[in-house]
Amino acid sequence: MTTAISTAPVRPVGVEAIHHALQTMPQSPGVYRMLGPKGDVLYVGKALNLKKRVTSYTHVGRLTERLRRMVSETRSMEIVTTHTEAEALLLESNYIKRMQPRYNILLRDDKSYPWIMLTDKHDFPQISKHRGKPVKGASYWGPFASAWSVNQTLNLLQRTFLLRSCSDSEMQGRTRPCLLHQIHRCSAPCTDRISREDYADLARQARDFLAGRNPHMREELGREMEEAAEALEFERAAAIRDRIRGLSALQQDSSVINPSTVTDADIIAIWQIAGQSCIQVFFIRAGRNNGNRAFFPSHARDENAPDVLAAFIGQFYDDKPPPTHVLVNQDLPELDVLTSALTLRRGRKVEITHPQRGEKRAVIEHAELNAREALERKLAESAGQARLLQGVADLFGLDAPPRRIETYDNSHIQGANAYGVMVVGGPEGFDKRAYRKFSIKGPVTPGDDFAMMREVLERRFRRALKDREEGMRPEDWPDILLIDGGAGQYTAVRGVLDELGVTGVTLVAIAKGPDRDAGREWFHTEGRPPFQLPPRDPVLYYLQRLRDEAHRFAITTHRAGRSKTLVRSELDDIPGVGPARKRALLNHFGSARSVRQAGLGELENAPGINRDMARAIYGYFHPGWTGE
C-alpha cells in the first residue's frame, strides 16, 4: 500500500514571504506593494533602495503592532523600479489613491475640483465653470474649493467683464439678447451689441485680472468713467460704474490674503485630537482666496502629524498641478524628496515651506485654527453618533456598538427596472462609498419583493462568506442587517441567511403600523416579540433615518435606470444605425414611430442616410420585404 504525498509547493507567509521576495529585490529606487492571500494590496511604500527598505520588515521586533499585523498577512510582494526617489513618491501616491490599501494613510477624496475656464479660439470667448480633464483651446484658473466658491467668483466676473457664459450653439441661435444682458452681466455679442475689438479688450482684462497682472484695474476704470462723464456719455459712464462695483466686490470678497504676502499658494495645516486628524486646505491664486476645504484622512491612531501631512500632500496633488508655493504647519519628513516630486508633477519649481514668523505665519495659524475647529465639530458629531450606536447595541443586545449597519430596500414598477440597494451606516454616519446597487437579473413577478431580496442577499454574501473564511476584509462584515418590512419579510430574509450560512449578524425588520404612521414602527428581531419604541426616542429616529436613506437611494437608483431605458428606442437595434444616424433620423422624422412608418423614398431623402442604409432600415421594419 502506498500513500500519496502532495508535492505542491507551500506558499510562503509573513516574514518568509518577504525573505522570498528579497532574493530578487534590486537596490534601486522604486515602489513596493505587499499583497494579501487573494492578491489584495495591503500596503504601498516607496524607497530610495528597495532591498534595504524591505529588509527592515523582516526585523519584526522593531515594528509597531500595526506593521507586525501587516507583515503576518503578507503572502507576496510586487515592485516597480523608477529612476529617482521623487518618481517613486509620485507613483506611490498614485497607487495609494487608486488601490486604497488598508495599512496606508488614505486620503478619501473622490471629488473633482471646479475651475474657471475661458475659451481661446473664438472671436467672442466664453467664460464658464469646468470640471474634469482640461480641453484644448481654453485657459484655466483655479482650482476652487467648492461649486459655491467658483459660482460666486463667476457671477462677479460676469458683472465686471460682461463676458458671455452661453455655449457656442446657444449664441449662434439667438436673435435677441438674453436675461443676462438685461441684468448687466453680459455684453450680448450674440446680437452684435458689442464689437469684436471691444469684446477682445474685455477678455484681455479678465485674463489679466485672473492672472494677477493688473492690480490697478479699478483705477483705470475710474479714469474711463470720468472721461465718459466729461464727454456726456452718461450711459457708458454708468456701465463702467457698475463694472467698478463688481470689481470692488470681487476684490473684497477674495482679498482675505494680503497679495504681497501670498500670491500663488496652497495653505495646508493639520490638527490632531485623540488619534484623528483634520487637514485644512486654502486655495490662494493671484492673491485671491478660492475657498477652503477640510479633509479627514484615514490612518492608524498612532500616526504622527508630519507623516500624515506628508502622505496627504503626495496623494492630494496626484491628479492636480501644485502651485508654486505650499505653506504647511509642520516640518515634513523627506522634504527634499517631496519638493522634487511636486516640482516634477508641476513641471516648474515648487517650494514647500513651514513659516516661523511674520504674515505667512499668521496665515498658516489661521488655517490651523480652521482645522482644529473642523475636527472638534466632527468629534462632537461622532460623540453623538457613538451614543446612538450604543443605544442601538443596548436595544438589540449587542456586546459592543455596531461598526457597520447595512440597510436594504427594493424599487421597481410592475417588475420593470428592478433594483435592490444597500446603504451603510456606522460611527462616521452614512458611508456613501460603501453603498451598493443591485440590478435584479432574475425574472421579477410584480409585487414579489421576497424574490428580489433573496437575489440581493445572495449576491451580497456569497463573496463575503468566502472572503471571511480566508480572513479577508473583516471590516466589510455587518453587525446589523436592517430591512424594511414586517414579520413576513423578517421570516423570508432569516431563511435566506440561514441557507447561505450567514452567522454573527443581527437581523432587524422595521415595519410601520396599520396606520402607516412614522414614529409608531414595530421592530421584529430574534428572541423577542415585536415591540415599539417611545415616539421621541433618539434611537428610533436614527433607525428611521437608515430606513428612509435606503428608500431614497432605491428610488433614485430605479429612476436613473428607468431614464436610461426610456432614451433607448427600436432604432438602437438596427444594424448600422449608430448615435449619429439615430439622431439624424429622429431630427428628420420626429420619432421612431415615424421612421417605422416612413416609405423607402422618404428614408433615402433623410440627411445622412444613403440608399443601402435606407433599404436596411426599411427591411428591418418590414421583415417580409424582399427588396424588389
PDB file of N, CA, C and O in Angstrom, residues 408 438 440 442 450-466 481 492-493 495-497 499-502:
ATOM      1  N   TYR A 408     -31.347  47.492   3.613  1.00  0.00           N
ATOM      2  CA  TYR A 408     -31.687  47.062   2.255  1.00  0.00           C
ATOM      3  C   TYR A 408     -33.101  47.521   1.882  1.00  0.00           C
ATOM      4  O   TYR A 408     -33.991  47.600   2.730  1.00  0.00           O
ATOM      5  N   PHE A 438     -27.869  46.868  -6.894  1.00  0.00           N
ATOM      6  CA  PHE A 438     -28.001  45.536  -7.467  1.00  0.00           C
ATOM      7  C   PHE A 438     -29.102  45.582  -8.528  1.00  0.00           C
ATOM      8  O   PHE A 438     -30.279  45.703  -8.184  1.00  0.00           O
ATOM      9  N   ILE A 440     -31.497  43.803 -10.627  1.00  0.00           N
ATOM     10  CA  ILE A 440     -32.068  42.472 -10.492  1.00  0.00           C
ATOM     11  C   ILE A 440     -32.010  41.759 -11.842  1.00  0.00           C
ATOM     12  O   ILE A 440     -32.549  42.243 -12.845  1.00  0.00           O
ATOM     13  N   GLY A 442     -32.791  38.224 -12.304  1.00  0.00           N
ATOM     14  CA  GLY A 442     -33.812  37.198 -12.476  1.00  0.00           C
ATOM     15  C   GLY A 442     -35.152  37.803 -12.822  1.00  0.00           C
ATOM     16  O   GLY A 442     -35.401  38.997 -12.615  1.00  0.00           O
ATOM     17  N   PHE A 450     -39.937  39.489  -2.055  1.00  0.00           N
ATOM     18  CA  PHE A 450     -39.143  38.438  -1.421  1.00  0.00           C
ATOM     19  C   PHE A 450     -38.088  37.903  -2.389  1.00  0.00           C
ATOM     20  O   PHE A 450     -36.928  37.699  -2.012  1.00  0.00           O
ATOM     21  N   ALA A 451     -38.484  37.656  -3.639  1.00  0.00           N
ATOM     22  CA  ALA A 451     -37.542  37.126  -4.627  1.00  0.00           C
ATOM     23  C   ALA A 451     -36.421  38.123  -4.902  1.00  0.00           C
ATOM     24  O   ALA A 451     -35.258  37.748  -5.057  1.00  0.00           O
ATOM     25  N   MET A 452     -36.764  39.412  -4.952  1.00  0.00           N
ATOM     26  CA  MET A 452     -35.745  40.436  -5.169  1.00  0.00           C
ATOM     27  C   MET A 452     -34.767  40.468  -4.007  1.00  0.00           C
ATOM     28  O   MET A 452     -33.553  40.525  -4.195  1.00  0.00           O
ATOM     29  N   MET A 453     -35.288  40.417  -2.786  1.00  0.00           N
ATOM     30  CA  MET A 453     -34.422  40.458  -1.624  1.00  0.00           C
ATOM     31  C   MET A 453     -33.519  39.236  -1.567  1.00  0.00           C
ATOM     32  O   MET A 453     -32.345  39.324  -1.190  1.00  0.00           O
ATOM     33  N   ARG A 454     -34.044  38.073  -1.949  1.00  0.00           N
ATOM     34  CA  ARG A 454     -33.231  36.864  -1.971  1.00  0.00           C
ATOM     35  C   ARG A 454     -32.042  37.037  -2.914  1.00  0.00           C
ATOM     36  O   ARG A 454     -30.900  36.719  -2.553  1.00  0.00           O
ATOM     37  N   GLU A 455     -32.298  37.543  -4.118  1.00  0.00           N
ATOM     38  CA  GLU A 455     -31.208  37.722  -5.077  1.00  0.00           C
ATOM     39  C   GLU A 455     -30.170  38.712  -4.555  1.00  0.00           C
ATOM     40  O   GLU A 455     -28.964  38.482  -4.666  1.00  0.00           O
ATOM     41  N   VAL A 456     -30.626  39.798  -3.967  1.00  0.00           N
ATOM     42  CA  VAL A 456     -29.694  40.808  -3.452  1.00  0.00           C
ATOM     43  C   VAL A 456     -28.811  40.218  -2.358  1.00  0.00           C
ATOM     44  O   VAL A 456     -27.586  40.391  -2.350  1.00  0.00           O
ATOM     45  N   LEU A 457     -29.422  39.518  -1.411  1.00  0.00           N
ATOM     46  CA  LEU A 457     -28.651  38.970  -0.297  1.00  0.00           C
ATOM     47  C   LEU A 457     -27.695  37.878  -0.757  1.00  0.00           C
ATOM     48  O   LEU A 457     -26.568  37.774  -0.241  1.00  0.00           O
ATOM     49  N   GLU A 458     -28.119  37.058  -1.707  1.00  0.00           N
ATOM     50  CA  GLU A 458     -27.217  36.032  -2.211  1.00  0.00           C
ATOM     51  C   GLU A 458     -26.002  36.661  -2.881  1.00  0.00           C
ATOM     52  O   GLU A 458     -24.866  36.227  -2.668  1.00  0.00           O
ATOM     53  N   ARG A 459     -26.222  37.693  -3.678  1.00  0.00           N
ATOM     54  CA  ARG A 459     -25.093  38.348  -4.343  1.00  0.00           C
ATOM     55  C   ARG A 459     -24.208  39.090  -3.345  1.00  0.00           C
ATOM     56  O   ARG A 459     -22.995  39.173  -3.518  1.00  0.00           O
ATOM     57  N   ARG A 460     -24.819  39.632  -2.299  1.00  0.00           N
ATOM     58  CA  ARG A 460     -24.038  40.356  -1.294  1.00  0.00           C
ATOM     59  C   ARG A 460     -23.158  39.428  -0.473  1.00  0.00           C
ATOM     60  O   ARG A 460     -22.000  39.738  -0.185  1.00  0.00           O
ATOM     61  N   PHE A 461     -23.692  38.265  -0.070  1.00  0.00           N
ATOM     62  CA  PHE A 461     -22.989  37.465   0.937  1.00  0.00           C
ATOM     63  C   PHE A 461     -22.181  36.290   0.388  1.00  0.00           C
ATOM     64  O   PHE A 461     -21.315  35.793   1.100  1.00  0.00           O
ATOM     65  N   ARG A 462     -22.434  35.835  -0.825  1.00  0.00           N
ATOM     66  CA  ARG A 462     -21.669  34.676  -1.312  1.00  0.00           C
ATOM     67  C   ARG A 462     -20.173  34.997  -1.360  1.00  0.00           C
ATOM     68  O   ARG A 462     -19.340  34.222  -0.878  1.00  0.00           O
ATOM     69  N   ARG A 463     -19.822  36.127  -1.947  1.00  0.00           N
ATOM     70  CA  ARG A 463     -18.406  36.518  -1.999  1.00  0.00           C
ATOM     71  C   ARG A 463     -17.885  36.874  -0.613  1.00  0.00           C
ATOM     72  O   ARG A 463     -16.762  36.533  -0.241  1.00  0.00           O
ATOM     73  N   ALA A 464     -18.711  37.543   0.174  1.00  0.00           N
ATOM     74  CA  ALA A 464     -18.281  37.953   1.512  1.00  0.00           C
ATOM     75  C   ALA A 464     -17.991  36.751   2.401  1.00  0.00           C
ATOM     76  O   ALA A 464     -17.063  36.771   3.215  1.00  0.00           O
ATOM     77  N   LEU A 465     -18.788  35.696   2.274  1.00  0.00           N
ATOM     78  CA  LEU A 465     -18.563  34.495   3.082  1.00  0.00           C
ATOM     79  C   LEU A 465     -17.229  33.850   2.743  1.00  0.00           C
ATOM     80  O   LEU A 465     -16.493  33.407   3.635  1.00  0.00           O
ATOM     81  N   LYS A 466     -16.910  33.809   1.455  1.00  0.00           N
ATOM     82  CA  LYS A 466     -15.641  33.219   1.058  1.00  0.00           C
ATOM     83  C   LYS A 466     -14.472  34.045   1.574  1.00  0.00           C
ATOM     84  O   LYS A 466     -13.479  33.514   2.080  1.00  0.00           O
ATOM     85  N   LEU A 481     -28.230  43.864  10.196  1.00  0.00           N
ATOM     86  CA  LEU A 481     -28.840  43.914   8.875  1.00  0.00           C
ATOM     87  C   LEU A 481     -30.280  44.376   9.071  1.00  0.00           C
ATOM     88  O   LEU A 481     -31.080  43.698   9.720  1.00  0.00           O
ATOM     89  N   ALA A 492     -38.677  35.593   5.795  1.00  0.00           N
ATOM     90  CA  ALA A 492     -38.097  35.253   4.498  1.00  0.00           C
ATOM     91  C   ALA A 492     -36.596  35.529   4.480  1.00  0.00           C
ATOM     92  O   ALA A 492     -35.796  34.705   4.013  1.00  0.00           O
ATOM     93  N   VAL A 493     -36.194  36.681   4.977  1.00  0.00           N
ATOM     94  CA  VAL A 493     -34.770  37.030   4.973  1.00  0.00           C
ATOM     95  C   VAL A 493     -33.993  36.129   5.929  1.00  0.00           C
ATOM     96  O   VAL A 493     -32.874  35.705   5.639  1.00  0.00           O
ATOM     97  N   GLY A 495     -34.634  33.094   6.556  1.00  0.00           N
ATOM     98  CA  GLY A 495     -34.449  31.834   5.852  1.00  0.00           C
ATOM     99  C   GLY A 495     -33.310  31.902   4.842  1.00  0.00           C
ATOM    100  O   GLY A 495     -32.518  30.958   4.712  1.00  0.00           O
ATOM    101  N   VAL A 496     -33.202  33.012   4.109  1.00  0.00           N
ATOM    102  CA  VAL A 496     -32.117  33.170   3.133  1.00  0.00           C
ATOM    103  C   VAL A 496     -30.764  33.176   3.829  1.00  0.00           C
ATOM    104  O   VAL A 496     -29.808  32.510   3.389  1.00  0.00           O
ATOM    105  N   LEU A 497     -30.642  33.921   4.925  1.00  0.00           N
ATOM    106  CA  LEU A 497     -29.373  33.981   5.649  1.00  0.00           C
ATOM    107  C   LEU A 497     -28.988  32.608   6.197  1.00  0.00           C
ATOM    108  O   LEU A 497     -27.805  32.229   6.177  1.00  0.00           O
ATOM    109  N   GLU A 499     -29.840  29.704   4.915  1.00  0.00           N
ATOM    110  CA  GLU A 499     -29.414  28.884   3.779  1.00  0.00           C
ATOM    111  C   GLU A 499     -27.977  29.195   3.368  1.00  0.00           C
ATOM    112  O   GLU A 499     -27.203  28.302   3.022  1.00  0.00           O
ATOM    113  N   LEU A 500     -27.624  30.461   3.400  1.00  0.00           N
ATOM    114  CA  LEU A 500     -26.283  30.864   3.000  1.00  0.00           C
ATOM    115  C   LEU A 500     -25.239  30.553   4.071  1.00  0.00           C
ATOM    116  O   LEU A 500     -24.042  30.547   3.790  1.00  0.00           O
ATOM    117  N   GLY A 501     -25.690  30.346   5.298  1.00  0.00           N
ATOM    118  CA  GLY A 501     -24.753  30.110   6.387  1.00  0.00           C
ATOM    119  C   GLY A 501     -24.202  31.380   6.992  1.00  0.00           C
ATOM    120  O   GLY A 501     -23.098  31.398   7.540  1.00  0.00           O
ATOM    121  N   VAL A 502     -24.969  32.472   6.887  1.00  0.00           N
ATOM    122  CA  VAL A 502     -24.545  33.758   7.448  1.00  0.00           C
ATOM    123  C   VAL A 502     -24.804  33.742   8.959  1.00  0.00           C
ATOM    124  O   VAL A 502     -25.948  33.551   9.397  1.00  0.00           O
TER     125      VAL A 502
END
